[in-house]
Amino acid sequence: MTIPDYAEKIPNNVGLREDRRLQRALESWQPNFLSWWESMGPTLPTQDVYLRTAIDVRGEGWAQFGHVPMIDYRWGIFLADKNPDRRIAFGQHKGDPAWQQVPGEYRAELQRLIVIQGDTEPASVEQQRNLGATAPSLYDLRNLFQVNVEEGRHLWAMVYLLHAYFGREGREEAEELLHRNSGSADSPRILGAFNEETPDWLSFFMFTYFTDRDGKYQLGTLKESAFDPLSRTCEFMLKEEAHHMMVGTTGVDRVVERTAEVMVENDSDDVAALGVIPLPVIQKYLNFHYSVSLDLFGGETSTNVANYYTAGLKGRWLEERRKDDHQLRDDSIMVDALVDGDITQTEVAALTGLNTDLRREYIADCSGGVNRWNRILEDAGLPQRLYLPHQAFNRKVGAFAGIEASPTGQKLSTAEWETRKGEWLPTDTDKTFVRSLMQPVHERGKIAAWVAPPRNGINSQPFDYDYVHLV
Ligand code: BYC
């Protein structure tokens, strides 16, 4: 067990001081990271922010709270404690000791998975960079910045792996992670959802609910990896990820709650003119963020994922709780498919269906959010309900990428889709309306009129705490 070294330039619990070459390499990446943060990170100038900083992975150490100037945030490298007896839980190497080094034959695939994971982290910071200017409260502003600095730390986590285990190619990939940019025409981020805009706070709450939740599930599968340093990194990242999802879950809760309140007070569904977001617009934002996040799981069938699993690089969600042989050579699974042009299911080898397996776990989790938002509507005495659209709706990756479908899973002609898509996805008018509500409230204890205040503050502080000191 390595004692965390917080006095170092790069706080870490990986014994960086004992590996001078690696330390120097990472110290030379650090100024590039900081200049990326300055040019692509949050644009709202602040003096300091009430942030949680990880200084250890155990006890209280992973969550130290205090007012910190954001540029002085200590982005560190922290891996969960090593279990020296850990064994590979699945695939063809099942039962072997977990790997402390990268096996030559899996180097390219592992590097690819780490690069894809690493690419999403700075992408989300870029997507969210202008949101500070329209924050509905200092509490929300602080949460945005917390999410941003931790995504920065998660980038550090992947860059550490690239530098420590993948030689010159790894160092080059680490540079590329700072060169690609969300939405860039020349060098976009790798996965679709990370090139979309997050221009308003409803999008931010939907993103942290749906897209960060993909992060939870992908990290959950990488935590099972036979490559132990990746597993331990992801284990610790997941701990921080929980806060990001809390921001999304309670963010959407609070939007729905406020809309419901105004609907009841005015006995009307037509609440846009009253300064809150109508339920049909919330549904359209939900449809968009859910469908682009479904794409993040890759194709319904994939030989990539079969190979990852067999090699031991990427497992299943809660692999060790599954009651099967953890090799799946003879098993099959029903996956969603387009057969003779019809939206249906088909049976495939379990290994090639593993993206579907993970997507299903994710979908079940997402229903939990919809149920809680519907409870808010029910408790307000309203008959309206939110729902998750069909898996074939608005898909750009996988079995349904080539067709158009309604939120109820009806196949549509292109012409029909073009005519009707504005009923289901945010239109320019919807987006302009939502943006018009995004007037900043940067005054302590105050909140914008389109969202309810949170039930709890951060780290037992009240809602009206001075979470952020602006310049
Ligand atoms: N956009 O075989 P297929 C997070 C590519 S989020 C564009 O079906 P596979 C976070 C695919 O790369 C979690 N391209 O897919 C959240 C492949 O290309 P190649 C991020 C896509 O490989 C919020 C080809 O299409 N982590 O942490 O089975 C804030 C055929 O694909 C997309 C990971 O994703 C797409 N959506 O699975 C901050 C984990 N989907 O290889 C952070 C690492 C697929 O033929 N990544 N393609 O050139 C993976 O496990 C897998 O690469 C994927 C795709 C699940 C993404």
XYZ file of C-alpha atoms and ligand atoms in Angstrom:
527
model
C 0.000 0.000 0.000
C 1.545 3.335 -1.049
C 1.092 6.322 1.237
C -0.429 9.252 -0.660
C 2.114 11.948 -1.368
C 0.253 15.219 -1.317
C 3.312 17.451 -1.076
C 4.349 16.437 -4.584
C 3.661 18.578 -7.631
C 1.305 15.801 -8.752
C -0.431 14.371 -5.667
C -0.545 10.604 -6.016
C -0.678 7.245 -4.319
C 1.230 5.433 -7.049
C 4.735 6.068 -5.733
C 5.586 8.563 -8.463
C 8.629 9.776 -6.523
C 10.267 6.354 -6.984
C 9.893 6.461 -10.753
C 11.748 9.571 -11.842
C 11.221 9.016 -15.567
C 7.492 8.676 -15.235
C 7.366 11.597 -12.828
C 9.245 13.810 -15.297
C 7.017 12.704 -18.183
C 3.859 13.507 -16.255
C 5.323 16.775 -14.985
C 5.942 17.776 -18.569
C 2.321 16.902 -19.498
C 1.027 18.947 -16.539
C 1.572 22.460 -18.050
C -0.167 21.312 -21.235
C -3.095 20.150 -19.137
C -3.197 23.475 -17.298
C -3.078 25.476 -20.498
C -5.889 23.265 -21.900
C -7.875 23.961 -18.685
C -7.293 27.713 -19.058
C -8.307 27.781 -22.706
C -11.030 25.085 -22.820
C -12.235 24.841 -19.198
C -14.799 26.941 -17.307
C -15.088 30.483 -18.665
C -16.703 32.212 -15.664
C -13.983 33.936 -13.604
C -14.046 32.948 -9.937
C -11.915 33.639 -6.886
C -12.549 30.283 -5.303
C -15.037 27.439 -5.124
C -16.115 25.140 -2.268
C -14.668 21.966 -3.741
C -14.145 18.400 -2.688
C -10.569 17.284 -3.327
C -9.322 13.714 -3.183
C -6.128 13.405 -1.169
C -6.460 9.701 -0.442
C -8.712 6.839 -1.442
C -9.566 5.763 2.079
C -11.567 7.137 5.017
C -12.253 10.863 4.877
C -9.318 11.415 2.543
C -11.191 11.049 -0.699
C -13.443 14.018 0.074
C -11.684 17.028 1.619
C -13.849 20.144 1.383
C -12.645 23.728 1.258
C -12.665 26.943 -0.770
C -10.056 26.523 -3.513
C -9.104 28.727 -6.502
C -9.931 26.369 -9.359
C -6.576 26.621 -11.075
C -4.950 25.518 -7.779
C -7.144 22.421 -7.546
C -4.801 19.467 -6.892
C -5.521 17.070 -9.740
C -4.014 13.873 -8.460
C -3.485 10.251 -9.429
C -5.292 7.910 -7.100
C -5.866 4.205 -7.508
C -7.981 2.110 -5.154
C -5.918 -0.102 -2.842
C -4.302 -3.136 -4.405
C -5.561 -6.603 -3.586
C -2.428 -8.718 -4.057
C -4.559 -11.864 -4.397
C -6.899 -10.501 -7.064
C -7.673 -12.998 -9.817
C -9.208 -12.542 -13.248
C -12.944 -13.115 -12.982
C -13.911 -13.878 -16.572
C -12.812 -14.744 -20.099
C -10.129 -17.165 -21.244
C -7.694 -16.182 -18.484
C -10.279 -16.633 -15.732
C -8.642 -17.702 -12.474
C -5.164 -16.381 -13.379
C -3.625 -13.644 -11.208
C -4.660 -10.151 -12.383
C -2.042 -8.497 -14.609
C 0.209 -5.796 -13.235
C 1.647 -5.150 -16.702
C 0.022 -5.014 -20.130
C 0.374 -8.324 -22.025
C 1.897 -7.615 -25.452
C -0.929 -9.323 -27.363
C -3.589 -7.031 -25.853
C -1.660 -3.801 -25.898
C -3.483 -2.158 -28.811
C -6.983 -3.021 -27.555
C -6.274 -1.906 -23.995
C -4.760 1.333 -25.191
C -7.815 1.953 -27.391
C -10.224 1.408 -24.479
C -8.211 3.733 -22.235
C -8.003 6.409 -24.930
C -11.771 6.274 -25.563
C -12.458 6.513 -21.838
C -9.909 9.333 -21.458
C -11.339 11.258 -24.414
C -14.772 11.623 -22.827
C -13.480 13.310 -19.672
C -12.044 16.565 -21.111
C -14.811 16.519 -23.736
C -17.470 16.997 -21.067
C -15.528 19.898 -19.516
C -15.431 21.539 -22.948
C -19.141 20.955 -23.472
C -19.950 22.590 -20.139
C -17.499 25.468 -20.237
C -19.976 28.325 -20.674
C -22.621 27.150 -18.227
C -21.213 29.134 -15.302
C -22.451 32.363 -16.855
C -26.082 31.207 -16.546
C -26.036 29.183 -13.301
C -29.399 29.183 -11.505
C -27.719 29.442 -8.062
C -24.312 29.402 -6.376
C -25.087 25.865 -5.193
C -25.542 24.721 -8.812
C -22.494 26.677 -9.920
C -20.396 24.893 -7.327
C -21.706 21.502 -8.447
C -20.873 22.302 -12.068
C -17.299 23.158 -11.116
C -17.014 20.065 -8.910
C -18.040 17.900 -11.832
C -15.575 19.757 -14.102
C -12.521 19.399 -11.834
C -13.270 15.715 -11.273
C -13.610 15.064 -14.999
C -10.192 16.723 -15.206
C -8.928 14.287 -12.569
C -10.405 11.370 -14.486
C -8.447 12.540 -17.512
C -5.348 12.479 -15.297
C -6.235 8.924 -14.305
C -6.234 7.735 -17.937
C -3.136 9.782 -18.801
C -1.292 8.162 -15.918
C -2.079 4.708 -17.368
C -1.008 5.791 -20.869
C 2.285 7.222 -19.607
C 3.067 4.455 -17.149
C 2.212 1.427 -19.290
C 2.126 2.311 -22.996
C 5.518 3.900 -23.732
C 5.958 6.465 -26.469
C 2.609 5.683 -28.103
C 0.885 6.208 -24.779
C 2.566 9.600 -24.361
C 1.477 10.608 -27.860
C -2.095 9.555 -27.132
C -1.989 11.619 -23.917
C -1.088 14.685 -25.998
C -3.900 13.940 -28.451
C -6.395 13.908 -25.578
C -5.704 17.628 -25.196
C -5.779 18.355 -28.934
C -9.119 16.858 -29.906
C -11.978 19.145 -28.932
C -15.700 18.666 -28.465
C -17.572 19.674 -31.625
C -14.384 20.506 -33.563
C -14.752 20.093 -37.329
C -11.111 18.997 -37.785
C -10.481 16.946 -34.711
C -13.665 16.072 -32.835
C -13.980 13.926 -29.722
C -14.245 10.186 -30.445
C -17.808 9.353 -29.360
C -20.910 11.074 -30.748
C -22.520 12.344 -27.523
C -19.333 14.197 -26.616
C -19.539 16.415 -29.672
C -23.051 17.625 -28.843
C -23.611 20.982 -27.198
C -24.537 21.439 -23.548
C -25.785 25.001 -23.944
C -28.229 25.277 -21.017
C -28.837 23.863 -17.562
C -31.670 21.538 -18.546
C -29.186 19.934 -20.966
C -26.579 19.838 -18.194
C -28.936 18.024 -15.798
C -29.980 15.581 -18.548
C -26.320 15.055 -19.507
C -25.274 14.345 -15.924
C -28.248 12.003 -15.547
C -28.008 10.062 -18.821
C -24.486 10.494 -20.188
C -22.600 10.382 -16.894
C -24.595 7.232 -16.205
C -23.043 5.630 -19.288
C -19.766 6.534 -17.569
C -20.888 4.650 -14.476
C -21.643 1.507 -16.485
C -18.540 1.641 -18.708
C -16.304 2.257 -15.684
C -18.096 -0.619 -13.948
C -17.049 -2.977 -16.759
C -13.483 -1.626 -16.876
C -13.266 -2.077 -13.093
C -13.572 -5.818 -13.826
C -10.554 -5.668 -16.157
C -7.738 -8.187 -15.791
C -5.337 -5.239 -16.134
C -5.197 -4.384 -12.446
C -4.067 -0.714 -12.645
C -7.074 0.034 -14.909
C -9.389 -1.816 -12.565
C -8.127 0.075 -9.506
C -8.304 3.445 -11.263
C -11.894 2.859 -12.333
C -12.885 1.697 -8.875
C -11.873 5.037 -7.419
C -13.358 7.053 -10.298
C -16.715 5.391 -9.661
C -16.727 6.770 -6.146
C -16.499 10.325 -7.484
C -18.951 9.576 -10.301
C -21.788 9.096 -7.792
C -21.850 12.843 -7.107
C -22.149 13.616 -10.813
C -25.205 11.436 -11.049
C -26.680 13.010 -7.931
C -26.355 16.368 -9.718
C -28.303 14.987 -12.703
C -30.957 13.098 -10.747
C -31.785 15.891 -8.334
C -31.336 18.514 -11.064
C -34.092 16.976 -13.178
C -36.139 16.388 -9.970
C -35.970 20.092 -9.229
C -36.939 21.166 -12.758
C -39.947 18.799 -12.745
C -40.900 19.873 -9.226
C -40.922 23.565 -10.113
C -42.861 23.006 -13.352
C -45.428 20.885 -11.499
C -45.777 23.557 -8.820
C -46.512 26.288 -11.386
C -48.891 23.990 -13.314
C -50.893 23.317 -10.162
C -50.885 26.945 -8.982
C -52.201 28.113 -12.356
C -54.263 25.045 -13.209
C -52.633 25.021 -16.647
C -50.228 22.946 -18.768
C -49.260 25.996 -20.720
C -46.592 27.283 -18.368
C -43.905 28.607 -20.725
C -45.149 32.171 -20.366
C -44.977 31.714 -16.579
C -41.220 31.223 -16.741
C -40.894 27.471 -16.221
C -40.136 24.633 -18.632
C -43.268 22.838 -19.907
C -43.339 19.055 -19.445
C -43.367 18.350 -23.223
C -40.101 20.303 -23.552
C -38.573 18.371 -20.635
C -39.654 15.158 -22.409
C -37.953 16.266 -25.646
C -34.678 16.987 -23.834
C -34.965 13.606 -22.107
C -35.562 11.901 -25.500
C -32.477 13.527 -26.949
C -30.042 12.834 -24.112
C -31.284 9.292 -23.553
C -31.016 8.323 -27.230
C -27.522 9.762 -27.770
C -26.426 8.040 -24.554
C -27.814 4.685 -25.783
C -25.473 5.110 -28.761
C -22.503 5.217 -26.387
C -22.871 1.491 -25.739
C -21.885 0.652 -29.336
C -23.667 -1.785 -31.632
C -26.241 -4.299 -30.323
C -23.822 -6.926 -31.604
C -20.091 -6.323 -31.700
C -17.084 -8.523 -32.275
C -14.994 -5.867 -30.496
C -16.824 -6.434 -27.232
C -16.672 -10.223 -27.633
C -12.895 -9.987 -28.026
C -12.548 -7.589 -25.089
C -14.446 -9.989 -22.863
C -12.683 -13.163 -23.931
C -9.310 -11.461 -23.506
C -10.284 -10.257 -20.010
C -10.024 -6.540 -20.849
C -13.617 -5.492 -20.215
C -16.092 -7.471 -18.111
C -19.812 -7.231 -17.464
C -21.603 -5.034 -14.984
C -21.229 -6.740 -11.580
C -19.389 -9.634 -13.237
C -18.752 -11.530 -10.042
C -22.422 -11.587 -9.092
C -23.423 -13.287 -12.349
C -24.372 -16.919 -11.957
C -22.768 -18.477 -15.039
C -19.369 -19.744 -16.181
C -18.002 -16.208 -16.876
C -16.764 -17.380 -20.265
C -20.036 -17.524 -22.189
C -18.645 -19.601 -25.058
C -21.846 -21.634 -25.510
C -24.424 -19.094 -24.377
C -26.797 -16.980 -26.421
C -28.787 -13.807 -25.875
C -31.738 -12.082 -27.564
C -30.705 -8.668 -28.870
C -32.709 -5.858 -30.422
C -32.404 -6.031 -34.166
C -33.786 -5.016 -37.515
C -34.925 -8.193 -39.266
C -36.355 -7.861 -42.778
C -36.811 -4.200 -42.038
C -38.813 -4.845 -38.843
C -37.854 -3.683 -35.358
C -37.649 -6.922 -33.433
C -35.202 -9.192 -31.588
C -32.854 -11.898 -32.724
C -30.743 -14.534 -30.993
C -26.961 -14.154 -31.119
C -23.931 -15.557 -29.283
C -23.840 -14.094 -25.763
C -20.319 -12.785 -26.343
C -21.229 -10.648 -29.339
C -24.330 -9.397 -27.496
C -22.435 -7.962 -24.533
C -23.038 -4.311 -25.514
C -26.755 -5.135 -25.359
C -26.316 -6.760 -21.970
C -24.703 -3.603 -20.610
C -27.186 -1.287 -22.330
C -30.027 -3.232 -20.657
C -28.496 -2.745 -17.225
C -28.255 0.956 -18.029
C -31.840 1.192 -19.288
C -33.157 -0.436 -16.116
C -31.234 2.137 -14.082
C -32.557 5.009 -16.229
C -36.145 3.869 -15.587
C -35.464 4.547 -11.923
C -35.042 8.248 -12.702
C -38.199 8.397 -14.772
C -40.128 6.694 -11.966
C -38.933 9.233 -9.428
C -39.785 12.178 -11.704
C -43.234 10.664 -12.258
C -43.707 10.344 -8.500
C -43.131 14.102 -8.258
C -45.901 14.635 -10.828
C -48.162 12.168 -9.058
C -47.601 13.783 -5.674
C -48.516 17.132 -7.230
C -51.804 15.539 -8.357
C -50.959 15.801 -12.053
C -51.924 13.107 -14.592
C -48.984 13.712 -17.000
C -46.050 11.277 -17.027
C -42.531 11.226 -18.486
C -41.231 8.115 -20.236
C -38.110 6.626 -21.849
C -38.414 6.509 -25.646
C -38.037 3.208 -27.532
C -34.492 1.976 -28.158
C -34.864 2.442 -31.911
C -35.673 6.147 -31.518
C -33.062 8.609 -32.841
C -30.215 6.117 -32.959
C -27.024 6.808 -34.906
C -25.067 3.720 -33.832
C -26.057 0.059 -33.980
C -28.959 -1.940 -35.413
C -31.311 1.035 -35.756
C -28.838 3.559 -37.118
C -30.218 3.236 -40.644
C -33.919 3.703 -39.858
C -36.187 6.254 -38.232
C -38.571 5.334 -35.440
C -41.046 7.113 -33.190
C -40.624 7.167 -29.396
C -43.097 4.267 -29.204
C -40.989 2.184 -31.606
C -43.049 2.648 -34.786
C -40.886 2.570 -37.904
C -41.237 5.767 -39.920
C -40.403 6.840 -43.445
C -37.771 9.558 -43.739
C -40.455 12.012 -44.846
C -42.647 11.184 -41.834
C -39.672 11.513 -39.503
C -38.749 14.895 -40.962
C -42.307 16.154 -40.474
C -42.718 14.837 -36.965
C -39.276 14.944 -35.317
C -39.994 18.376 -33.841
C -42.699 16.724 -31.689
C -40.049 14.524 -30.094
C -36.710 16.314 -30.149
C -35.960 19.882 -29.027
C -36.614 22.334 -31.877
C -34.765 25.611 -32.313
C -37.791 27.315 -30.747
C -37.604 25.019 -27.692
C -33.875 25.615 -27.353
C -34.242 29.376 -27.677
C -37.006 29.321 -25.077
C -34.981 27.252 -22.602
C -31.996 29.528 -23.144
C -34.162 32.581 -22.513
C -34.837 31.266 -18.980
C -31.132 30.868 -18.260
C -30.550 34.166 -16.521
C -27.740 33.864 -13.985
C -28.509 33.963 -10.278
C -25.146 34.467 -8.605
C -26.514 35.888 -5.368
C -26.110 33.883 -2.178
C -29.281 32.018 -1.132
C -31.233 32.977 -4.273
C -32.396 30.705 -7.083
C -33.788 31.045 -10.625
C -37.561 30.762 -10.999
C -37.527 27.732 -13.358
C -35.986 25.307 -10.851
C -36.796 24.348 -7.237
C -34.078 24.734 -4.587
C -32.260 21.544 -3.526
C -33.383 19.666 -0.418
C -29.832 19.484 0.912
C -26.685 21.526 0.537
C -23.182 20.157 0.013
C -21.256 18.572 2.891
C -24.033 19.533 5.358
C -23.783 23.220 4.435
C -27.055 25.115 3.935
C -28.353 26.127 0.494
C -27.422 29.763 1.172
C -23.775 28.932 1.933
C -21.137 30.954 0.032
C -20.297 28.058 -2.275
C -18.540 30.238 -4.838
C -16.738 33.578 -4.569
C -16.915 35.298 -7.927
C -14.226 37.706 -9.053
N -19.812 7.379 -31.427
O -18.145 -2.568 -32.332
P -18.970 -1.373 -32.005
C -17.866 8.656 -19.497
C -17.394 3.091 -32.979
S -18.734 7.865 -20.739
C -18.855 7.224 -32.367
O -20.418 -1.518 -32.045
P -17.700 -1.371 -29.505
C -18.217 10.054 -19.197
C -16.521 2.101 -32.246
O -15.454 2.786 -31.529
C -17.949 6.274 -20.899
N -18.303 6.027 -32.676
O -18.567 -0.751 -30.637
C -19.542 10.470 -19.219
C -16.038 1.200 -33.331
O -14.957 1.837 -34.001
P -13.671 0.983 -34.443
C -16.824 6.252 -21.913
C -18.748 4.937 -32.022
O -16.273 -1.184 -29.822
C -19.856 11.805 -18.969
C -17.203 1.155 -34.305
O -17.997 2.326 -34.018
N -16.121 5.006 -21.855
O -17.005 8.097 -18.920
O -18.202 -2.724 -29.143
C -18.848 12.712 -18.657
C -18.027 -0.104 -34.171
O -18.582 -0.116 -32.878
C -19.751 5.024 -31.051
C -16.230 4.010 -22.758
O -16.941 4.111 -23.729
C -20.291 6.311 -30.761
N -21.251 6.489 -29.819
O -18.165 -0.437 -28.295
C -17.537 12.281 -18.625
C -15.454 2.764 -22.488
N -19.981 3.775 -30.590
O -13.080 0.429 -33.152
C -17.222 10.968 -18.870
C -14.480 2.416 -23.546
C -19.169 2.967 -31.243
O -14.187 -0.045 -35.358
N -15.088 2.163 -24.839
N -18.418 3.641 -32.107
O -12.783 2.061 -35.064
C -15.714 1.006 -25.196
O -15.870 0.136 -24.394
C -16.187 0.811 -26.598
O -15.254 1.400 -27.450
C -17.583 1.412 -26.909
C -17.993 0.931 -28.315
C -18.572 0.914 -25.863
C -17.575 2.919 -26.948
